[in-house]
PDB file of C-alpha atoms and ligand atoms in Angstrom:
ATOM      1  CA  UNK A  34       5.001  -5.469 -11.167  1.00 39.00           C
ATOM      2  CA  UNK A  35       8.031  -3.404 -12.062  1.00 40.00           C
ATOM      3  CA  UNK A  36      11.444  -4.029 -10.640  1.00 41.00           C
ATOM      4  CA  UNK A  37      11.846  -1.750  -7.673  1.00 46.00           C
ATOM      5  CA  UNK A  38      15.411  -0.628  -7.047  1.00 55.00           C
ATOM      6  CA  UNK A  39      16.753  -3.945  -8.396  1.00 75.00           C
ATOM      7  CA  UNK A  40      14.574  -5.886  -5.988  1.00 86.00           C
ATOM      8  CA  UNK A  41      12.529  -8.147  -8.180  1.00 87.00           C
ATOM      9  CA  UNK A  42       8.845  -8.210  -7.273  1.00 91.00           C
ATOM     10  CA  UNK A  43       7.695  -9.490 -10.655  1.00 90.00           C
ATOM     11  CA  UNK A  44       6.501 -12.817  -9.235  1.00 92.00           C
ATOM     12  CA  UNK A  45       4.135 -11.173  -6.763  1.00 93.00           C
ATOM     13  CA  UNK A  46       0.495 -10.572  -7.739  1.00 88.00           C
ATOM     14  CA  UNK A  47      -0.507  -6.952  -8.243  1.00 86.00           C
ATOM     15  CA  UNK A  48      -1.741  -5.278  -5.087  1.00 87.00           C
ATOM     16  CA  UNK A  49       0.241  -7.423  -2.646  1.00 91.00           C
ATOM     17  CA  UNK A  50       3.176  -5.020  -2.237  1.00 92.00           C
ATOM     18  CA  UNK A  51       2.943  -1.583  -0.663  1.00 91.00           C
ATOM     19  CA  UNK A  52       5.779   0.855  -1.080  1.00 90.00           C
ATOM     20  CA  UNK A  53       6.815   3.531   1.414  1.00 92.00           C
ATOM     21  CA  UNK A  54       9.553   6.134   1.253  1.00 93.00           C
ATOM     22  CA  UNK A  55      10.856   8.449   3.914  1.00 95.00           C
ATOM     23  CA  UNK A  56      13.889  10.671   4.330  1.00 96.00           C
ATOM     24  CA  UNK A  57      16.021  10.624   7.426  1.00 96.00           C
ATOM     25  CA  UNK A  58      18.306  13.466   8.489  1.00 97.00           C
ATOM     26  CA  UNK A  59      21.710  12.154   9.506  1.00 95.00           C
ATOM     27  CA  UNK A  60      22.733  15.528  10.907  1.00 94.00           C
ATOM     28  CA  UNK A  61      19.832  15.188  13.354  1.00 95.00           C
ATOM     29  CA  UNK A  62      20.820  11.598  14.202  1.00 94.00           C
ATOM     30  CA  UNK A  63      24.492  12.468  14.772  1.00 92.00           C
ATOM     31  CA  UNK A  64      23.359  15.396  16.857  1.00 92.00           C
ATOM     32  CA  UNK A  65      21.217  13.132  19.053  1.00 92.00           C
ATOM     33  CA  UNK A  66      24.012  10.577  19.491  1.00 92.00           C
ATOM     34  CA  UNK A  67      26.891  13.006  20.069  1.00 92.00           C
ATOM     35  CA  UNK A  68      25.269  15.957  21.861  1.00 93.00           C
ATOM     36  CA  UNK A  69      22.281  14.453  23.665  1.00 93.00           C
ATOM     37  CA  UNK A  70      23.680  10.998  24.445  1.00 93.00           C
ATOM     38  CA  UNK A  71      27.274  12.214  24.546  1.00 95.00           C
ATOM     39  CA  UNK A  72      28.962   9.551  22.433  1.00 94.00           C
ATOM     40  CA  UNK A  73      32.264  10.169  20.643  1.00 92.00           C
ATOM     41  CA  UNK A  74      31.819  10.423  16.841  1.00 89.00           C
ATOM     42  CA  UNK A  75      33.405   6.985  16.300  1.00 92.00           C
ATOM     43  CA  UNK A  76      30.984   5.235  18.688  1.00 93.00           C
ATOM     44  CA  UNK A  77      28.093   7.257  17.335  1.00 92.00           C
ATOM     45  CA  UNK A  78      29.002   6.060  13.862  1.00 93.00           C
ATOM     46  CA  UNK A  79      28.919   2.375  14.778  1.00 93.00           C
ATOM     47  CA  UNK A  80      25.663   2.831  16.725  1.00 93.00           C
ATOM     48  CA  UNK A  81      24.005   4.651  13.844  1.00 93.00           C
ATOM     49  CA  UNK A  82      25.079   2.009  11.330  1.00 92.00           C
ATOM     50  CA  UNK A  83      23.205  -0.564  13.398  1.00 91.00           C
ATOM     51  CA  UNK A  84      20.245   1.732  13.934  1.00 88.00           C
ATOM     52  CA  UNK A  85      17.077   0.113  12.712  1.00 87.00           C
ATOM     53  CA  UNK A  86      14.000   2.330  12.433  1.00 92.00           C
ATOM     54  CA  UNK A  87      10.628   0.941  13.468  1.00 94.00           C
ATOM     55  CA  UNK A  88       7.848   0.131  10.998  1.00 94.00           C
ATOM     56  CA  UNK A  89       5.918   3.061  12.408  1.00 93.00           C
ATOM     57  CA  UNK A  90       8.796   5.459  11.665  1.00 94.00           C
ATOM     58  CA  UNK A  91       9.236   4.093   8.162  1.00 94.00           C
ATOM     59  CA  UNK A  92       5.612   4.054   7.086  1.00 91.00           C
ATOM     60  CA  UNK A  93       3.795   6.712   9.102  1.00 88.00           C
ATOM     61  CA  UNK A  94       2.084   9.364   6.962  1.00 83.00           C
ATOM     62  CA  UNK A  95       3.261  11.908   9.552  1.00 88.00           C
ATOM     63  CA  UNK A  96       7.034  11.762   9.923  1.00 91.00           C
ATOM     64  CA  UNK A  97       8.688  12.820  13.185  1.00 92.00           C
ATOM     65  CA  UNK A  98      12.314  13.829  13.845  1.00 93.00           C
ATOM     66  CA  UNK A  99      14.749  12.646  12.471  1.00 95.00           C
ATOM     67  CA  UNK A 100      12.409  11.525   9.660  1.00 96.00           C
ATOM     68  CA  UNK A 101      10.700  13.823   7.199  1.00 96.00           C
ATOM     69  CA  UNK A 102       8.951  13.710   3.856  1.00 94.00           C
ATOM     70  CA  UNK A 103       9.581  16.047   0.970  1.00 92.00           C
ATOM     71  CA  UNK A 104       8.748  16.156  -2.709  1.00 89.00           C
ATOM     72  CA  UNK A 105      11.406  18.813  -3.359  1.00 92.00           C
ATOM     73  CA  UNK A 106      14.493  18.192  -5.416  1.00 92.00           C
ATOM     74  CA  UNK A 107      16.783  19.832  -2.871  1.00 94.00           C
ATOM     75  CA  UNK A 108      14.946  19.593   0.432  1.00 95.00           C
ATOM     76  CA  UNK A 109      16.278  20.951   3.731  1.00 97.00           C
ATOM     77  CA  UNK A 110      15.797  19.182   7.007  1.00 97.00           C
ATOM     78  CA  UNK A 111      12.702  20.724   8.651  1.00 96.00           C
ATOM     79  CA  UNK A 112      14.299  20.278  12.113  1.00 97.00           C
ATOM     80  CA  UNK A 113      17.913  21.445  11.664  1.00 96.00           C
ATOM     81  CA  UNK A 114      17.961  22.887   8.132  1.00 97.00           C
ATOM     82  CA  UNK A 115      20.695  20.468   6.980  1.00 95.00           C
ATOM     83  CA  UNK A 116      21.170  20.244   3.204  1.00 95.00           C
ATOM     84  CA  UNK A 117      20.550  17.246   0.988  1.00 94.00           C
ATOM     85  CA  UNK A 118      23.943  15.580   1.423  1.00 93.00           C
ATOM     86  CA  UNK A 119      22.971  14.940   5.061  1.00 94.00           C
ATOM     87  CA  UNK A 120      19.791  13.097   4.128  1.00 96.00           C
ATOM     88  CA  UNK A 121      19.321   9.441   3.350  1.00 96.00           C
ATOM     89  CA  UNK A 122      16.332   7.850   1.676  1.00 94.00           C
ATOM     90  CA  UNK A 123      14.798   4.762   3.205  1.00 95.00           C
ATOM     91  CA  UNK A 124      12.570   2.724   0.925  1.00 94.00           C
ATOM     92  CA  UNK A 125      10.348   0.148   2.566  1.00 96.00           C
ATOM     93  CA  UNK A 126       8.347  -2.538   0.812  1.00 96.00           C
ATOM     94  CA  UNK A 127       5.558  -4.305   2.610  1.00 96.00           C
ATOM     95  CA  UNK A 128       4.633  -7.785   1.444  1.00 97.00           C
ATOM     96  CA  UNK A 129       1.178  -8.935   2.497  1.00 95.00           C
ATOM     97  CA  UNK A 130       1.493 -12.467   3.853  1.00 95.00           C
ATOM     98  CA  UNK A 131      -0.760 -15.143   2.381  1.00 91.00           C
ATOM     99  CA  UNK A 132      -1.116 -18.063   0.019  1.00 88.00           C
ATOM    100  CA  UNK A 133      -0.376 -16.083  -3.133  1.00 89.00           C
ATOM    101  CA  UNK A 134       2.776 -14.427  -1.768  1.00 94.00           C
ATOM    102  CA  UNK A 135       4.369 -17.217   0.312  1.00 95.00           C
ATOM    103  CA  UNK A 136       6.429 -18.831  -2.445  1.00 96.00           C
ATOM    104  CA  UNK A 137       7.832 -15.690  -4.124  1.00 96.00           C
ATOM    105  CA  UNK A 138       8.433 -14.149  -0.683  1.00 97.00           C
ATOM    106  CA  UNK A 139      10.528 -17.096   0.528  1.00 96.00           C
ATOM    107  CA  UNK A 140      12.537 -16.985  -2.670  1.00 95.00           C
ATOM    108  CA  UNK A 141      13.199 -13.264  -2.355  1.00 95.00           C
ATOM    109  CA  UNK A 142      14.043 -13.474   1.355  1.00 95.00           C
ATOM    110  CA  UNK A 143      16.606 -16.166   0.689  1.00 93.00           C
ATOM    111  CA  UNK A 144      18.482 -13.713  -1.514  1.00 91.00           C
ATOM    112  CA  UNK A 145      18.105 -10.877   0.976  1.00 92.00           C
ATOM    113  CA  UNK A 146      19.342 -12.914   3.932  1.00 89.00           C
ATOM    114  CA  UNK A 147      22.775 -12.878   2.336  1.00 87.00           C
ATOM    115  CA  UNK A 148      22.680  -9.092   2.446  1.00 87.00           C
ATOM    116  CA  UNK A 149      21.295  -8.685   5.938  1.00 85.00           C
ATOM    117  CA  UNK A 150      23.136  -5.436   6.565  1.00 89.00           C
ATOM    118  CA  UNK A 151      21.706  -3.780   3.463  1.00 92.00           C
ATOM    119  CA  UNK A 152      18.184  -5.135   3.789  1.00 94.00           C
ATOM    120  CA  UNK A 153      16.367  -5.411   7.094  1.00 95.00           C
ATOM    121  CA  UNK A 154      13.305  -7.625   7.307  1.00 96.00           C
ATOM    122  CA  UNK A 155      10.667  -6.887   9.908  1.00 96.00           C
ATOM    123  CA  UNK A 156       7.657  -9.124  10.519  1.00 96.00           C
ATOM    124  CA  UNK A 157       4.506  -7.701  11.971  1.00 96.00           C
ATOM    125  CA  UNK A 158       1.189  -9.268  12.873  1.00 96.00           C
ATOM    126  CA  UNK A 159      -1.818  -7.550  11.414  1.00 95.00           C
ATOM    127  CA  UNK A 160      -5.285  -8.316  10.103  1.00 95.00           C
ATOM    128  CA  UNK A 161      -7.083  -8.464   6.781  1.00 94.00           C
ATOM    129  CA  UNK A 162      -8.985  -5.279   7.347  1.00 95.00           C
ATOM    130  CA  UNK A 163      -5.786  -3.255   7.813  1.00 93.00           C
ATOM    131  CA  UNK A 164      -4.291  -4.947   4.754  1.00 94.00           C
ATOM    132  CA  UNK A 165      -7.386  -4.065   2.748  1.00 95.00           C
ATOM    133  CA  UNK A 166      -7.226  -0.390   3.685  1.00 94.00           C
ATOM    134  CA  UNK A 167      -3.467  -0.218   3.034  1.00 91.00           C
ATOM    135  CA  UNK A 168      -4.131  -1.694  -0.377  1.00 93.00           C
ATOM    136  CA  UNK A 169      -6.946   0.811  -0.959  1.00 94.00           C
ATOM    137  CA  UNK A 170      -4.673   3.749  -0.013  1.00 90.00           C
ATOM    138  CA  UNK A 171      -1.989   2.527  -2.391  1.00 89.00           C
ATOM    139  CA  UNK A 172      -4.492   2.019  -5.203  1.00 93.00           C
ATOM    140  CA  UNK A 173      -5.923   5.509  -4.666  1.00 93.00           C
ATOM    141  CA  UNK A 174      -2.461   7.036  -5.187  1.00 89.00           C
ATOM    142  CA  UNK A 175      -2.306   5.550  -8.701  1.00 91.00           C
ATOM    143  CA  UNK A 176      -5.697   6.975  -9.748  1.00 95.00           C
ATOM    144  CA  UNK A 177      -6.687  10.388 -11.040  1.00 95.00           C
ATOM    145  CA  UNK A 178     -10.160  10.889  -9.593  1.00 92.00           C
ATOM    146  CA  UNK A 179     -10.812  13.838 -11.898  1.00 91.00           C
ATOM    147  CA  UNK A 180     -10.616  11.558 -14.921  1.00 93.00           C
ATOM    148  CA  UNK A 181     -13.507   9.093 -15.106  1.00 91.00           C
ATOM    149  CA  UNK A 182     -11.157   6.382 -16.424  1.00 94.00           C
ATOM    150  CA  UNK A 183     -10.297   5.783 -12.755  1.00 96.00           C
ATOM    151  CA  UNK A 184     -13.519   3.787 -12.327  1.00 97.00           C
ATOM    152  CA  UNK A 185     -12.310   1.063 -14.685  1.00 97.00           C
ATOM    153  CA  UNK A 186      -8.798   1.179 -13.219  1.00 97.00           C
ATOM    154  CA  UNK A 187     -10.201   0.786  -9.697  1.00 97.00           C
ATOM    155  CA  UNK A 188     -12.394  -2.122 -10.795  1.00 98.00           C
ATOM    156  CA  UNK A 189      -9.371  -3.800 -12.367  1.00 97.00           C
ATOM    157  CA  UNK A 190      -7.373  -3.238  -9.165  1.00 96.00           C
ATOM    158  CA  UNK A 191     -10.138  -4.821  -7.104  1.00 97.00           C
ATOM    159  CA  UNK A 192     -10.444  -7.849  -9.394  1.00 96.00           C
ATOM    160  CA  UNK A 193      -6.669  -8.315  -9.312  1.00 94.00           C
ATOM    161  CA  UNK A 194      -6.869  -8.499  -5.562  1.00 92.00           C
ATOM    162  CA  UNK A 195      -9.940 -10.711  -5.524  1.00 92.00           C
ATOM    163  CA  UNK A 196      -8.802 -13.226  -8.162  1.00 91.00           C
ATOM    164  CA  UNK A 197      -5.043 -12.927  -8.476  1.00 86.00           C
ATOM    165  CA  UNK A 198      -4.618 -15.851 -10.837  1.00 86.00           C
ATOM    166  CA  UNK A 199      -6.567 -14.275 -13.682  1.00 91.00           C
ATOM    167  CA  UNK A 200      -4.686 -12.122 -16.178  1.00 93.00           C
ATOM    168  CA  UNK A 201      -6.756  -8.974 -15.702  1.00 95.00           C
ATOM    169  CA  UNK A 202      -4.449  -6.810 -17.815  1.00 94.00           C
ATOM    170  CA  UNK A 203      -5.551  -8.875 -20.825  1.00 96.00           C
ATOM    171  CA  UNK A 204      -9.203  -8.875 -19.790  1.00 97.00           C
ATOM    172  CA  UNK A 205      -9.201  -5.063 -19.486  1.00 97.00           C
ATOM    173  CA  UNK A 206      -7.335  -4.472 -22.748  1.00 96.00           C
ATOM    174  CA  UNK A 207      -9.532  -2.236 -24.960  1.00 96.00           C
ATOM    175  CA  UNK A 208     -12.407  -2.443 -22.486  1.00 96.00           C
ATOM    176  CA  UNK A 209     -15.061   0.313 -22.536  1.00 96.00           C
ATOM    177  CA  UNK A 210     -17.586  -0.620 -19.872  1.00 96.00           C
ATOM    178  CA  UNK A 211     -18.218  -2.902 -16.928  1.00 97.00           C
ATOM    179  CA  UNK A 212     -21.791  -4.033 -16.273  1.00 97.00           C
ATOM    180  CA  UNK A 213     -23.527  -6.454 -13.912  1.00 96.00           C
ATOM    181  CA  UNK A 214     -25.133  -9.528 -15.447  1.00 96.00           C
ATOM    182  CA  UNK A 215     -27.911 -11.481 -13.759  1.00 92.00           C
ATOM    183  CA  UNK A 216     -27.084 -14.422 -16.033  1.00 95.00           C
ATOM    184  CA  UNK A 217     -23.864 -14.947 -14.105  1.00 95.00           C
ATOM    185  CA  UNK A 218     -24.045 -16.461 -10.646  1.00 93.00           C
ATOM    186  CA  UNK A 219     -20.316 -15.966 -10.208  1.00 93.00           C
ATOM    187  CA  UNK A 220     -17.251 -14.796 -12.077  1.00 95.00           C
ATOM    188  CA  UNK A 221     -17.144 -12.720 -15.245  1.00 97.00           C
ATOM    189  CA  UNK A 222     -17.591 -12.784 -18.981  1.00 97.00           C
ATOM    190  CA  UNK A 223     -16.267 -10.471 -21.679  1.00 97.00           C
ATOM    191  CA  UNK A 224     -18.321  -9.596 -24.727  1.00 97.00           C
ATOM    192  CA  UNK A 225     -16.699  -7.206 -27.187  1.00 96.00           C
ATOM    193  CA  UNK A 226     -15.696  -4.079 -25.308  1.00 96.00           C
ATOM    194  CA  UNK A 227     -17.920  -4.968 -22.346  1.00 97.00           C
ATOM    195  CA  UNK A 228     -17.070  -6.859 -19.225  1.00 98.00           C
ATOM    196  CA  UNK A 229     -19.955  -8.512 -17.401  1.00 98.00           C
ATOM    197  CA  UNK A 230     -19.564  -9.299 -13.728  1.00 97.00           C
ATOM    198  CA  UNK A 231     -21.754 -11.435 -11.523  1.00 96.00           C
ATOM    199  CA  UNK A 232     -23.998  -9.157  -9.409  1.00 94.00           C
ATOM    200  CA  UNK A 233     -22.042  -9.941  -6.213  1.00 94.00           C
ATOM    201  CA  UNK A 234     -18.697  -9.119  -7.804  1.00 95.00           C
ATOM    202  CA  UNK A 235     -20.144  -5.993  -9.386  1.00 96.00           C
ATOM    203  CA  UNK A 236     -21.596  -4.781  -6.085  1.00 95.00           C
ATOM    204  CA  UNK A 237     -18.294  -5.404  -4.327  1.00 96.00           C
ATOM    205  CA  UNK A 238     -16.516  -3.348  -6.961  1.00 97.00           C
ATOM    206  CA  UNK A 239     -19.034  -0.527  -6.346  1.00 96.00           C
ATOM    207  CA  UNK A 240     -18.169  -0.632  -2.661  1.00 96.00           C
ATOM    208  CA  UNK A 241     -14.464  -0.307  -3.494  1.00 97.00           C
ATOM    209  CA  UNK A 242     -15.191   2.644  -5.804  1.00 97.00           C
ATOM    210  CA  UNK A 243     -17.278   4.221  -3.078  1.00 96.00           C
ATOM    211  CA  UNK A 244     -14.482   3.813  -0.501  1.00 96.00           C
ATOM    212  CA  UNK A 245     -11.892   5.266  -2.867  1.00 95.00           C
ATOM    213  CA  UNK A 246     -13.889   8.349  -3.784  1.00 94.00           C
ATOM    214  CA  UNK A 247     -15.899   9.111  -0.647  1.00 90.00           C
ATOM    215  CA  UNK A 248     -13.428  11.724   0.612  1.00 81.00           C
ATOM    216  CA  UNK A 249     -12.992  13.322  -2.805  1.00 82.00           C
ATOM    217  CA  UNK A 250     -14.847  16.499  -3.888  1.00 75.00           C
ATOM    218  CA  UNK A 251     -17.583  14.634  -5.726  1.00 72.00           C
ATOM    219  CA  UNK A 252     -17.457  11.828  -3.164  1.00 74.00           C
ATOM    220  CA  UNK A 253     -19.043   8.411  -3.432  1.00 89.00           C
ATOM    221  CA  UNK A 254     -18.676   8.014  -7.193  1.00 93.00           C
ATOM    222  CA  UNK A 255     -19.150   4.582  -8.727  1.00 95.00           C
ATOM    223  CA  UNK A 256     -19.909   2.930 -12.070  1.00 95.00           C
ATOM    224  CA  UNK A 257     -23.554   3.595 -11.117  1.00 94.00           C
ATOM    225  CA  UNK A 258     -22.920   7.317 -10.726  1.00 94.00           C
ATOM    226  CA  UNK A 259     -22.835   9.172  -7.455  1.00 93.00           C
ATOM    227  CA  UNK A 260     -24.144   7.065  -4.580  1.00 93.00           C
ATOM    228  CA  UNK A 261     -24.777   7.953  -0.976  1.00 92.00           C
ATOM    229  CA  UNK A 262     -24.037   5.285   1.612  1.00 92.00           C
ATOM    230  CA  UNK A 263     -27.770   4.617   1.969  1.00 92.00           C
ATOM    231  CA  UNK A 264     -28.205   4.182  -1.786  1.00 93.00           C
ATOM    232  CA  UNK A 265     -25.218   1.846  -1.940  1.00 94.00           C
ATOM    233  CA  UNK A 266     -26.624  -0.292   0.864  1.00 94.00           C
ATOM    234  CA  UNK A 267     -30.086  -0.296  -0.709  1.00 94.00           C
ATOM    235  CA  UNK A 268     -28.536  -1.572  -3.930  1.00 93.00           C
ATOM    236  CA  UNK A 269     -26.699  -4.295  -2.100  1.00 92.00           C
ATOM    237  CA  UNK A 270     -29.864  -5.336  -0.292  1.00 93.00           C
ATOM    238  CA  UNK A 271     -31.949  -5.346  -3.467  1.00 92.00           C
ATOM    239  CA  UNK A 272     -29.360  -7.424  -5.295  1.00 86.00           C
ATOM    240  CA  UNK A 273     -29.536  -9.988  -2.497  1.00 90.00           C
ATOM    241  CA  UNK A 274     -25.924  -9.416  -1.480  1.00 93.00           C
ATOM    242  CA  UNK A 275     -26.652  -8.653   2.177  1.00 94.00           C
ATOM    243  CA  UNK A 276     -28.879 -11.709   2.654  1.00 94.00           C
ATOM    244  CA  UNK A 277     -26.514 -14.020   0.795  1.00 93.00           C
ATOM    245  CA  UNK A 278     -23.654 -12.978   3.099  1.00 93.00           C
ATOM    246  CA  UNK A 279     -25.714 -12.925   6.282  1.00 94.00           C
ATOM    247  CA  UNK A 280     -25.230  -9.209   6.763  1.00 95.00           C
ATOM    248  CA  UNK A 281     -27.780  -7.529   9.017  1.00 93.00           C
ATOM    249  CA  UNK A 282     -27.562  -4.494  11.239  1.00 90.00           C
ATOM    250  CA  UNK A 283     -29.527  -1.953  13.216  1.00 86.00           C
ATOM    251  CA  UNK A 284     -28.420   1.037  11.145  1.00 92.00           C
ATOM    252  CA  UNK A 285     -26.536   1.957   7.977  1.00 92.00           C
ATOM    253  CA  UNK A 286     -23.208   2.337   9.778  1.00 93.00           C
ATOM    254  CA  UNK A 287     -23.359  -1.108  11.328  1.00 95.00           C
ATOM    255  CA  UNK A 288     -24.308  -2.563   7.948  1.00 95.00           C
ATOM    256  CA  UNK A 289     -21.481  -0.677   6.296  1.00 95.00           C
ATOM    257  CA  UNK A 290     -18.921  -1.994   8.795  1.00 94.00           C
ATOM    258  CA  UNK A 291     -20.105  -5.573   8.285  1.00 95.00           C
ATOM    259  CA  UNK A 292     -20.029  -5.103   4.538  1.00 95.00           C
ATOM    260  CA  UNK A 293     -16.407  -3.920   4.702  1.00 95.00           C
ATOM    261  CA  UNK A 294     -15.524  -6.959   6.831  1.00 94.00           C
ATOM    262  CA  UNK A 295     -17.089  -9.161   4.172  1.00 94.00           C
ATOM    263  CA  UNK A 296     -15.141  -7.610   1.304  1.00 95.00           C
ATOM    264  CA  UNK A 297     -11.886  -7.049   3.206  1.00 94.00           C
ATOM    265  CA  UNK A 298     -11.994 -10.466   4.851  1.00 91.00           C
ATOM    266  CA  UNK A 299     -11.474 -11.078   8.545  1.00 88.00           C
ATOM    267  CA  UNK A 300      -8.795 -12.762  10.580  1.00 92.00           C
ATOM    268  CA  UNK A 301      -5.116 -12.160  11.064  1.00 95.00           C
ATOM    269  CA  UNK A 302      -2.242 -12.088   8.634  1.00 95.00           C
ATOM    270  CA  UNK A 303       1.379 -11.049   8.626  1.00 97.00           C
ATOM    271  CA  UNK A 304       3.104  -8.131   7.008  1.00 97.00           C
ATOM    272  CA  UNK A 305       6.714  -8.545   5.962  1.00 97.00           C
ATOM    273  CA  UNK A 306       8.583  -5.276   5.645  1.00 97.00           C
ATOM    274  CA  UNK A 307      11.761  -5.101   3.602  1.00 96.00           C
ATOM    275  CA  UNK A 308      13.809  -2.036   4.453  1.00 96.00           C
ATOM    276  CA  UNK A 309      16.328  -1.005   1.826  1.00 95.00           C
ATOM    277  CA  UNK A 310      19.187   0.403   3.955  1.00 94.00           C
ATOM    278  CA  UNK A 311      21.751   0.795   1.180  1.00 93.00           C
ATOM    279  CA  UNK A 312      21.559   4.537   0.746  1.00 94.00           C
ATOM    280  CA  UNK A 313      21.389   4.971   4.505  1.00 95.00           C
ATOM    281  CA  UNK A 314      24.654   3.041   5.064  1.00 95.00           C
ATOM    282  CA  UNK A 315      26.405   4.891   2.268  1.00 94.00           C
ATOM    283  CA  UNK A 316      25.356   8.305   3.545  1.00 94.00           C
ATOM    284  CA  UNK A 317      26.193   7.504   7.174  1.00 94.00           C
ATOM    285  CA  UNK A 318      29.709   6.641   6.071  1.00 93.00           C
ATOM    286  CA  UNK A 319      30.074   9.864   4.080  1.00 92.00           C
ATOM    287  CA  UNK A 320      28.674  11.981   6.893  1.00 89.00           C
ATOM    288  CA  UNK A 321      30.965  10.322   9.459  1.00 89.00           C
ATOM    289  CA  UNK A 322      33.942  11.022   7.222  1.00 87.00           C
ATOM    290  CA  UNK A 323      32.967  14.697   7.281  1.00 81.00           C
ATOM    291  CA  UNK A 324      32.582  14.604  11.100  1.00 70.00           C
ATOM    292  CA  UNK A 325      35.808  12.780  11.968  1.00 66.00           C
TER     293      UNK A 325
HETATM  294 ZN1   ZN B 414      18.159  17.495  10.577  1.00 84.51          ZN
END
């Protein structure tokens, strides 16, 4: 993984970090603290410096005042029309707790603890299913669903998550196709420009492709072409996947839910959010200077 804003995530496996960005309007915040709460600018300043947004505020796809999202180069606050110099960017990185991330996470947190004002760390209990869908959303953002190369990229992303220790970048180098192989009971094998996956692994990658593309225009696209949910389930049943994993259900939706639980994993885990507050602190100071 690349270095994100001089935070080094290179020791984390791909797919274990989710990145969020939001803008916060300091004019709105000062307004709330001075006009609505009635604090003097000096007290407002020290309150705001300590202000720690919630995970919800930092990561929600729908920002609420004083937060907003904008792709523009010179955005204006949608609530009070304040110009860019009143805005601060808050970058948040979510580390998925687990065996593969424990060691690099502890190492990184040790460094960040020395800068506790600049970097806030928030722990939150969650579950594997939520983690899986967060990962899926992040993966989807990196793919261009109008270019069929996304199918290989999505398969690589899934395998990176499933077997983090393998160097999948090397395995996928110069790769043309991914096929199932009944000769393999587990794992994978590369032959020339082809990658063969065990039927179970292949079917799981089809499910991931299905989940990624189901809301797209030509929804439900996979390495096996366009599949409806029923066709996907039929495939999984025929390949013995459902029986092997003890998945049974009264209808396709129940089966689908159980299948997702199987691939996503069940049980709880922890999310560790790192909030980069550096720009926020800098901007608050500048804005206060303009106020005072
Ligand atoms: Zn504003």
